[in-house]
Every structure is written in C-alpha cells, then in structure tokens.
Coordinates of C-alpha atoms in Angstrom, one line a residue:
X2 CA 4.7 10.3 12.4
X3 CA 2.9 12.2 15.0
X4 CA 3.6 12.4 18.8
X5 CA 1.3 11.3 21.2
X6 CA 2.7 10.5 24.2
X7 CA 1.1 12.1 26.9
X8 CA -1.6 14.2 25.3
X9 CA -4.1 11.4 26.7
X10 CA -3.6 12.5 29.6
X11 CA -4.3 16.1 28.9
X12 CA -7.8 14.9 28.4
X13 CA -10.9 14.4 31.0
X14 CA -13.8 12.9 30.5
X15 CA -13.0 11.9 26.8
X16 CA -17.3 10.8 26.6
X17 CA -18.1 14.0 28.0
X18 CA -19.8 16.7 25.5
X19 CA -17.5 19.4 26.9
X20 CA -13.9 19.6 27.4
X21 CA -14.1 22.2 30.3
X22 CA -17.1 21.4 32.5
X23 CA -17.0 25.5 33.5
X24 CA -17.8 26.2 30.3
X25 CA -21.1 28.7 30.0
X26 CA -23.9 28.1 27.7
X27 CA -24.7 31.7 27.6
X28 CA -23.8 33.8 24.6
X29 CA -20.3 34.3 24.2
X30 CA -19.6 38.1 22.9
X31 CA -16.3 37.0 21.2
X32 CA -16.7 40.4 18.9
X33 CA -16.4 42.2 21.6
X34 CA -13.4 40.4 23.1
X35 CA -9.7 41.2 22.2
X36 CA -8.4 38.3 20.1
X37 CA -5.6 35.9 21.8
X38 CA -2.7 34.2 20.2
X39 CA -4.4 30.3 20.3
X40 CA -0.1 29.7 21.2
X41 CA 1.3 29.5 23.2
X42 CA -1.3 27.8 25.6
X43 CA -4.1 29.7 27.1
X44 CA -5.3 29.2 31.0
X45 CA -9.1 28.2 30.0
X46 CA -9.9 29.7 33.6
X47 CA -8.8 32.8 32.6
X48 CA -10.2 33.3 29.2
X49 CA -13.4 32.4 27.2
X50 CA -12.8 29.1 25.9
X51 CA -15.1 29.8 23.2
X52 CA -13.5 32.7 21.4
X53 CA -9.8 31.6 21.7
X54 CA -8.9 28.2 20.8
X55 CA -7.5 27.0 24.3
X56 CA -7.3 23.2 23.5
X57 CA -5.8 22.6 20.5
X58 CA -4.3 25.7 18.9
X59 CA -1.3 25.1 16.4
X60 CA -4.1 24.5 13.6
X61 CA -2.9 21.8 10.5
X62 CA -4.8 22.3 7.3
X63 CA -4.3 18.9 5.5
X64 CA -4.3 18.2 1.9
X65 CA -3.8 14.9 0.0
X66 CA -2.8 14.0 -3.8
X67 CA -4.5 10.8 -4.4
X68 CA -3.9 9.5 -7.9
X69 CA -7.4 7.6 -7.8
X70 CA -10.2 7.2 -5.4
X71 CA -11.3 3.3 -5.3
X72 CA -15.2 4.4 -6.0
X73 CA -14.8 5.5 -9.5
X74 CA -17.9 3.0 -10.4
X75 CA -19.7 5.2 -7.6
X76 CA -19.0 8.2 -9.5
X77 CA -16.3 9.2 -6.7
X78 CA -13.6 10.9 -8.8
X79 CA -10.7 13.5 -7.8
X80 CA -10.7 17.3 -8.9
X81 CA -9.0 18.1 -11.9
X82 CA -6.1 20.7 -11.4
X83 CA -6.5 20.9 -7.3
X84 CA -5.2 18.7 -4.4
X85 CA -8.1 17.5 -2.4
X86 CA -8.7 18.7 0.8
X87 CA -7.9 16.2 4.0
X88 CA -8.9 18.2 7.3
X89 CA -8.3 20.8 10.0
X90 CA -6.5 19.6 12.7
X91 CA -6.3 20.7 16.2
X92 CA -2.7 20.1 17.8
X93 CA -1.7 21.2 21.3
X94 CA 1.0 24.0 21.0
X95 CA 3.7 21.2 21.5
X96 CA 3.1 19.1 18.7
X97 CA 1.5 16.4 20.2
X98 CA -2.2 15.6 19.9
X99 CA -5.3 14.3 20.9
X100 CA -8.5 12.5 19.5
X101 CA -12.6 11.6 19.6
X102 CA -12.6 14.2 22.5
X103 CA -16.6 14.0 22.6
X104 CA -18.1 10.6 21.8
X105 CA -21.6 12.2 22.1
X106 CA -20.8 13.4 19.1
X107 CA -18.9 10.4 17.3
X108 CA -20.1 10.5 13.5
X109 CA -17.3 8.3 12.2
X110 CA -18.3 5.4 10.9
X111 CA -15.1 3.2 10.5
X112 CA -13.3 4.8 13.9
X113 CA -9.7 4.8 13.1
X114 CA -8.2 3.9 15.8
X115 CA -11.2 2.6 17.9
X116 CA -10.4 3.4 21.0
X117 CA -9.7 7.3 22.0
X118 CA -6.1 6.9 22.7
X119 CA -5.4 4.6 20.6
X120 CA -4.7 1.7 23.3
X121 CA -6.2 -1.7 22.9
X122 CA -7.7 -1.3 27.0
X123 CA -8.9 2.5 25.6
X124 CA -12.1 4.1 25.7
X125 CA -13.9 2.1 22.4
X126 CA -15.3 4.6 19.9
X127 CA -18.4 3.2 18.7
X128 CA -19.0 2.7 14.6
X129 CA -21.5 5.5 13.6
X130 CA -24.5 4.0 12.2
X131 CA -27.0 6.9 11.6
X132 CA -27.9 9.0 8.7
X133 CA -24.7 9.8 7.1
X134 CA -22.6 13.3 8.2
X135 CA -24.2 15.3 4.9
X136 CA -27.5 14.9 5.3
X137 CA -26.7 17.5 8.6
X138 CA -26.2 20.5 6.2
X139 CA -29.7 19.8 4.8
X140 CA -31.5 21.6 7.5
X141 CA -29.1 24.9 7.3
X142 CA -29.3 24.8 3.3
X143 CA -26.1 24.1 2.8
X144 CA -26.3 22.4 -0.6
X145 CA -23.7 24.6 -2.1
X146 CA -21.3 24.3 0.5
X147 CA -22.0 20.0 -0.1
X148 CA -21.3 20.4 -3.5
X149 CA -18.0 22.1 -2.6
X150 CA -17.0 19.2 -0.6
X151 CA -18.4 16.6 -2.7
X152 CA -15.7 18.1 -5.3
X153 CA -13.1 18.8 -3.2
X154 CA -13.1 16.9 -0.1
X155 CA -13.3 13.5 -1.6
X156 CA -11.8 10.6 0.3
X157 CA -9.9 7.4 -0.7
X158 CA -11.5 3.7 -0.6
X159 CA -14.5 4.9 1.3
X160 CA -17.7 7.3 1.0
X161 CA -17.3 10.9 1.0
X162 CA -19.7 11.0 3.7
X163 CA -18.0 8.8 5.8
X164 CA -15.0 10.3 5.8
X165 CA -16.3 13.7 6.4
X166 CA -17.9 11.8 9.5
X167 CA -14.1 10.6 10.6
X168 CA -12.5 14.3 10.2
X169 CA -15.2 15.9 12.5
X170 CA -15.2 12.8 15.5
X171 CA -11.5 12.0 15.3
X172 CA -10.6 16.2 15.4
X173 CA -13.4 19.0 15.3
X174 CA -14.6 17.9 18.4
X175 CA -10.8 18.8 20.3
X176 CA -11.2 22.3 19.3
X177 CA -13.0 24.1 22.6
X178 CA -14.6 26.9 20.0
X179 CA -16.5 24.0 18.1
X180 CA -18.1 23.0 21.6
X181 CA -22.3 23.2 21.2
X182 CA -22.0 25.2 24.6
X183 CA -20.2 28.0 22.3
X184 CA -23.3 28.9 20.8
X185 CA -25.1 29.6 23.6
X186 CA -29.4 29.1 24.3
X187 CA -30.4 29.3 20.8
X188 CA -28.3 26.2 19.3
X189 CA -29.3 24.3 16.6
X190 CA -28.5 20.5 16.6
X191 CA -25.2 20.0 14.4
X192 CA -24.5 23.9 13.6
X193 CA -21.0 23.6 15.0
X194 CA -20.2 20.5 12.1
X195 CA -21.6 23.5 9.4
X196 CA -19.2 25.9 11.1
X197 CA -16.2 23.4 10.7
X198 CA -16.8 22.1 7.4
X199 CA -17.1 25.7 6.3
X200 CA -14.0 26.4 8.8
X201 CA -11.9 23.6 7.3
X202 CA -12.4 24.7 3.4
X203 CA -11.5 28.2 4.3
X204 CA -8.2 27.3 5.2
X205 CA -7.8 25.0 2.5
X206 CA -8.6 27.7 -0.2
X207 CA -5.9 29.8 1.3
X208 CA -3.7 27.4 0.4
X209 CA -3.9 26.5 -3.4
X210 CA -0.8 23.5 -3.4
X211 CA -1.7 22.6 -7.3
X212 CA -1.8 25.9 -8.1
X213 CA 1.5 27.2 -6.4
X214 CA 3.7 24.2 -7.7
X215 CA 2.5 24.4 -11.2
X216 CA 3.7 28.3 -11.1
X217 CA 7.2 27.3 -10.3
X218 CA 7.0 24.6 -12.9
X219 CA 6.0 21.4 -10.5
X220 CA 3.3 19.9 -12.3
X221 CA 2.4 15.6 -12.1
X222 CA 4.7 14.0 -14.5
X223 CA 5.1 9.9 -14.5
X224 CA 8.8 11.0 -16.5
X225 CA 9.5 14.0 -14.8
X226 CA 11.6 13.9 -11.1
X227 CA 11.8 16.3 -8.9
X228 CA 13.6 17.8 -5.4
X229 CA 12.1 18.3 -2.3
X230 CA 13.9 20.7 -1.3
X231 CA 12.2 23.0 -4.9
X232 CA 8.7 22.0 -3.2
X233 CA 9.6 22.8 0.4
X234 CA 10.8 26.1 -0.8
X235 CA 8.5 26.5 -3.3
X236 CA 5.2 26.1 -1.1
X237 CA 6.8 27.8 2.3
X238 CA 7.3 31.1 0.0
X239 CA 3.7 30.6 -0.5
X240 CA 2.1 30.2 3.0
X241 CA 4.9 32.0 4.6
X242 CA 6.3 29.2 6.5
X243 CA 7.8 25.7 6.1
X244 CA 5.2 23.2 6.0
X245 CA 5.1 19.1 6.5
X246 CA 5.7 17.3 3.2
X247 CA 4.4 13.9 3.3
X248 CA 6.0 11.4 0.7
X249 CA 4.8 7.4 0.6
X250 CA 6.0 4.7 -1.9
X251 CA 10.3 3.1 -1.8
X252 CA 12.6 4.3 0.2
X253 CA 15.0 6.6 -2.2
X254 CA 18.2 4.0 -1.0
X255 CA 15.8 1.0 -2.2
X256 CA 15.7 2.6 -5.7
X257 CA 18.2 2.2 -8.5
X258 CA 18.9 5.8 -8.3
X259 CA 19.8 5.5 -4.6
X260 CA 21.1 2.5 -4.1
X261 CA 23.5 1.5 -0.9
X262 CA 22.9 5.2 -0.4
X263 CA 21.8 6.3 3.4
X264 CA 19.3 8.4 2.3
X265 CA 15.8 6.3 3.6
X266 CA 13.6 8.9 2.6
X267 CA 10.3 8.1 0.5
X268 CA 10.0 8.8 -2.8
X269 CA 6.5 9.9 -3.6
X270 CA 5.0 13.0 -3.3
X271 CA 1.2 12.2 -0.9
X272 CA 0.5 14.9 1.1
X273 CA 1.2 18.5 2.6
X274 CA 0.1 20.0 6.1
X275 CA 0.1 24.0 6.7
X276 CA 0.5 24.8 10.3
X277 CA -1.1 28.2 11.7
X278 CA -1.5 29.7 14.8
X279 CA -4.8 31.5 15.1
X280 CA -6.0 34.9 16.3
X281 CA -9.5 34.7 18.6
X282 CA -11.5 31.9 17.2
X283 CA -10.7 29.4 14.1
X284 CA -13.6 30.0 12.3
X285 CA -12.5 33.6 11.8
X286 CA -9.2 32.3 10.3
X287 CA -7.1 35.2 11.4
X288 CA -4.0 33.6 11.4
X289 CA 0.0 33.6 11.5
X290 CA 1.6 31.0 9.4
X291 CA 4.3 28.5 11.3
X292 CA 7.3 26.1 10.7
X293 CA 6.1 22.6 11.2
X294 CA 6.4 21.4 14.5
X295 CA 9.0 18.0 14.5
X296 CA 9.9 16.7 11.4
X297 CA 9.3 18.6 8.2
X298 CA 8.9 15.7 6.3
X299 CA 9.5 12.0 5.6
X300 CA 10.4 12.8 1.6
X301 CA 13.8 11.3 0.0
X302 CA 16.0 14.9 0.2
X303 CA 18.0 13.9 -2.7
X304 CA 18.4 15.8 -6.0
X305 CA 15.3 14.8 -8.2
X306 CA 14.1 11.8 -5.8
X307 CA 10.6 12.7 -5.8
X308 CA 8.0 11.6 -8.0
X309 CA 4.9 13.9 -8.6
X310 CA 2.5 11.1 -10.4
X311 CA -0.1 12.1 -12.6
X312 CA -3.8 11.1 -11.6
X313 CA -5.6 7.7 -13.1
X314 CA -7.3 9.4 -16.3
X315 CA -10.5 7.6 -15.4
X316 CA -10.5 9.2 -11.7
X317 CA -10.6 13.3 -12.8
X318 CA -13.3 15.5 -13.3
X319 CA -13.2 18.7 -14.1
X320 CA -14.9 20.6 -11.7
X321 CA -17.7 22.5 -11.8
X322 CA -17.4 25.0 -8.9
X323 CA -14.2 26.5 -8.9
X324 CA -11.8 26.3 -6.2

C-alpha cells in the first residue's frame, strides 16, 4: 500500500539517536525563525533541523473505524460517536517512507516489522520490555492528556499502551523536530514522546471524520450502502484536500452485487489518512492540506459498494471527555 523502495537508503545510522549527526544541542530559537514549507525537501545543512521538519514532511494523520477492540473483558472499548485516532506519520515529500529511525528510543513492544527496513537480513528492532509508554507522561502530569488517549487512541487486539509504544518507535522518531537534541541543555527524559502524543491528537481533532460524514448523512448502518465517491467528496470538502480512504473486507467483483464485474475494490469502510504539509515545526500544526500522494484509496468505486458497519454494542462507551 505504501512505497518503500529506496527510502532505506535515505537513512544513516538507523541505531543512532540523531538523524543528522550536525545537529546542535543548544537551544534552538525556532520563534524567532521564519517558518519553511516542510515540502518540498529542505537541505538540513542549510536550515535548523529542529524548527522545520526536514526528514519526513508530508505529515499523515491516521484514523481507524474498528467495529470492536479484542480487550473488551479488559475494559478496552471504542468511543462512542468518533473514529479513533491511529497516528502521525512522517513521509518523505515523495511518498515513500521510512521507519524505527532511532532504536535508542524503541518503545514498541511487538515491533512490526522487526527489522528497520523491513528485510529479513535488516537491522532487528528489539521487543520493548520496560515500563509501558504511559507511565512516561506521569512525571510531566499528563493525566488528562492519558485519559484523552485512553478514550480516543485505543488500539485493536493489543494494549493501549503498547500500541502507543509502536506509533512513537515505528514513526515519531523520523521526524528531525522530535529529536531530544531539539530541546536543547535542559531536556527532560521522554519530553519529546509528550510533545508527539499531544502533536498527534491535535491533528486528529482538526479532523472530526464521524462527525463530518454524519452531517452529510453517512452514518454506520449494517442495511445501509453507500459510495465512495459521497465519502471522498464529502471528507476532502472538509479538510480541504482529497484524502486516502482505506476499505478492507471482499472484493466488490467477489460480491453478489459485483459479480464478474472488474471492479476489485474492497468493500468496507476501515480507515482514512489526511495528508498536510507543515509550516516551521509539527507541533505547531500550521499547516496546508494536500491530495494524497499515490493512490487515493483501495475502496470498491461503485455506486453503493461500501459498507459503513455499525460498532459491536458491547465494544462503545460513551465518552467522558469530549472530543
């Protein structure tokens, strides 16, 4: 689904806890910089690394529509009337992309893949086996920001923790404004995984999916079909640009409706990715909205092929915190 061929090679010393070895740890006056465009690429010997995102800067906020979580028993359960919130991804400017960039910082318990290009002879990302991801927000007082994700960032089959713990190894740590040299002599241990979980549900609260398809009359329906092309245009209105449309389950031409058809697209809606460029750094979210690079989606594009399923009754709350 997503190229990779050749952004290995982009990467040096994929162990390493910097991506530019230049890079100062002195305090980095990004205020007082002019933001850049994070694309197209920047020369990271000619700007500050740490106030314009110069590794990965076409940014993909991720969201997911699970129709159950798997820990149910474990009180694990999906937000009632919202998507739930997947990642913040940093992509080179070409689409292609990169992964556990910094294994000094490799919180991931179940590394998916296990190596850091994916390669069975790859660099082997450990399992993670210390204190889980969350317990890092304790020091900063984060427990409101927890609760946010413990509501809205909720993962499938696994722990919330744990998967918190994949998003930050696998991606935060290709972003060149997350690096710990960023924050110059007076760093605290794990301030820059505060900064992107913070980072990360900015961008997804920009970006309301349940919200903007119930408007236009979308809502989960086991009886009720419906187009892609009504959610494509229905969500790019929204963010201002055409984003990736994820759809899992048959093949539309395996279906009764599409039968002997040559339309192979799938046929349930899973998942949407908004793609941004960003002004200076991430965290500050200035942004411009983009087209998805490559495909726009995998989804069935015939008239009413797409199902929108309703959640497992016994795997929604209603939350607490609002969105």
């Amino acid at each position: 689904m997503r190229s990779t061929i050749g952004a290995f090679a982009l990467l040096s010393g994929a162990a390493s806890g910097q991506l530019y070895t230049s890079q100062s740890n002195l305090n980095h006056t990004c205020l007082l910089q002019k933001p850049l465009l994070s694309c197209p690429p920047q020369n990271p010997a000619l700007v500050d690394s740490c106030c314009v995102e110069t590794y990965g800067g076409l940014l993909l906020s991720t969201q997911f529509w699970d129709t159950y979580t798997g820990r149910e028993e474990e009180g694990q359960l999906l937000p009632e009337g919202a998507w739930t919130l997947h990642g913040l991804w940093p992509d080179f400017c070409n689409g292609s992309y990169t992964q556990y960039c910094d294994l000094t910082r490799q919180y991931d318990p179940i590394p998916s893949p296990n190596t850091t290009d994916g390669t069975k002879n790859g660099t082997p990302v450990p399992p993670y086996t210390g204190p889980n991801i969350g317990t890092f927000l304790e020091p900063f007082g984060k427990f409101d920001l927890l609760a946010y994700m413990n509501t809205y960032w909720i993962a499938q089959n696994q722990d919330n923790a744990g998967f918190w713990g994949h998003e930050f190894s696998k991606h935060a740590t290709c972003y060149s404004t997350f690096n710990t040299a960023c924050y110059g002599p007076e760093y605290r241990e794990h301030e820059e995984v505060v900064d992107f979980f913070k980072t990360a549900i900015k961008y997804y609260k920009r970006v309301p999916t349940y919200k903007w398809l119930k408007k236009a009359g979308i809502k989960p329906s086991n009886e009720t079909q419906y187009s892609y092309s009504d959610i494509r245009d229905t969500l790019s209105a929204k963010h201002g640009a055409i984003p990736y449309i994820g759809c899992s389950g048959p093949r539309y031409n395996t279906t009764e409706a599409g039968a002997n058809g040559t339309d192979t697209g799938f046929t349930r809606l899973t998942e949407v990715w908004y793609y941004d460029y960003a002004y200076g750094r991430p965290q500050d979210a200035h942004t411009i909205p983009v087209n998805a690079t490559g495909s726009v989606t995998n989804c069935a594009k015939a008239e009413g092929a797409i199902w929108y399923y309703e959640r497992t009754e016994s795997s929604v709350k209603k939350p607490t915190i609002p969105y």
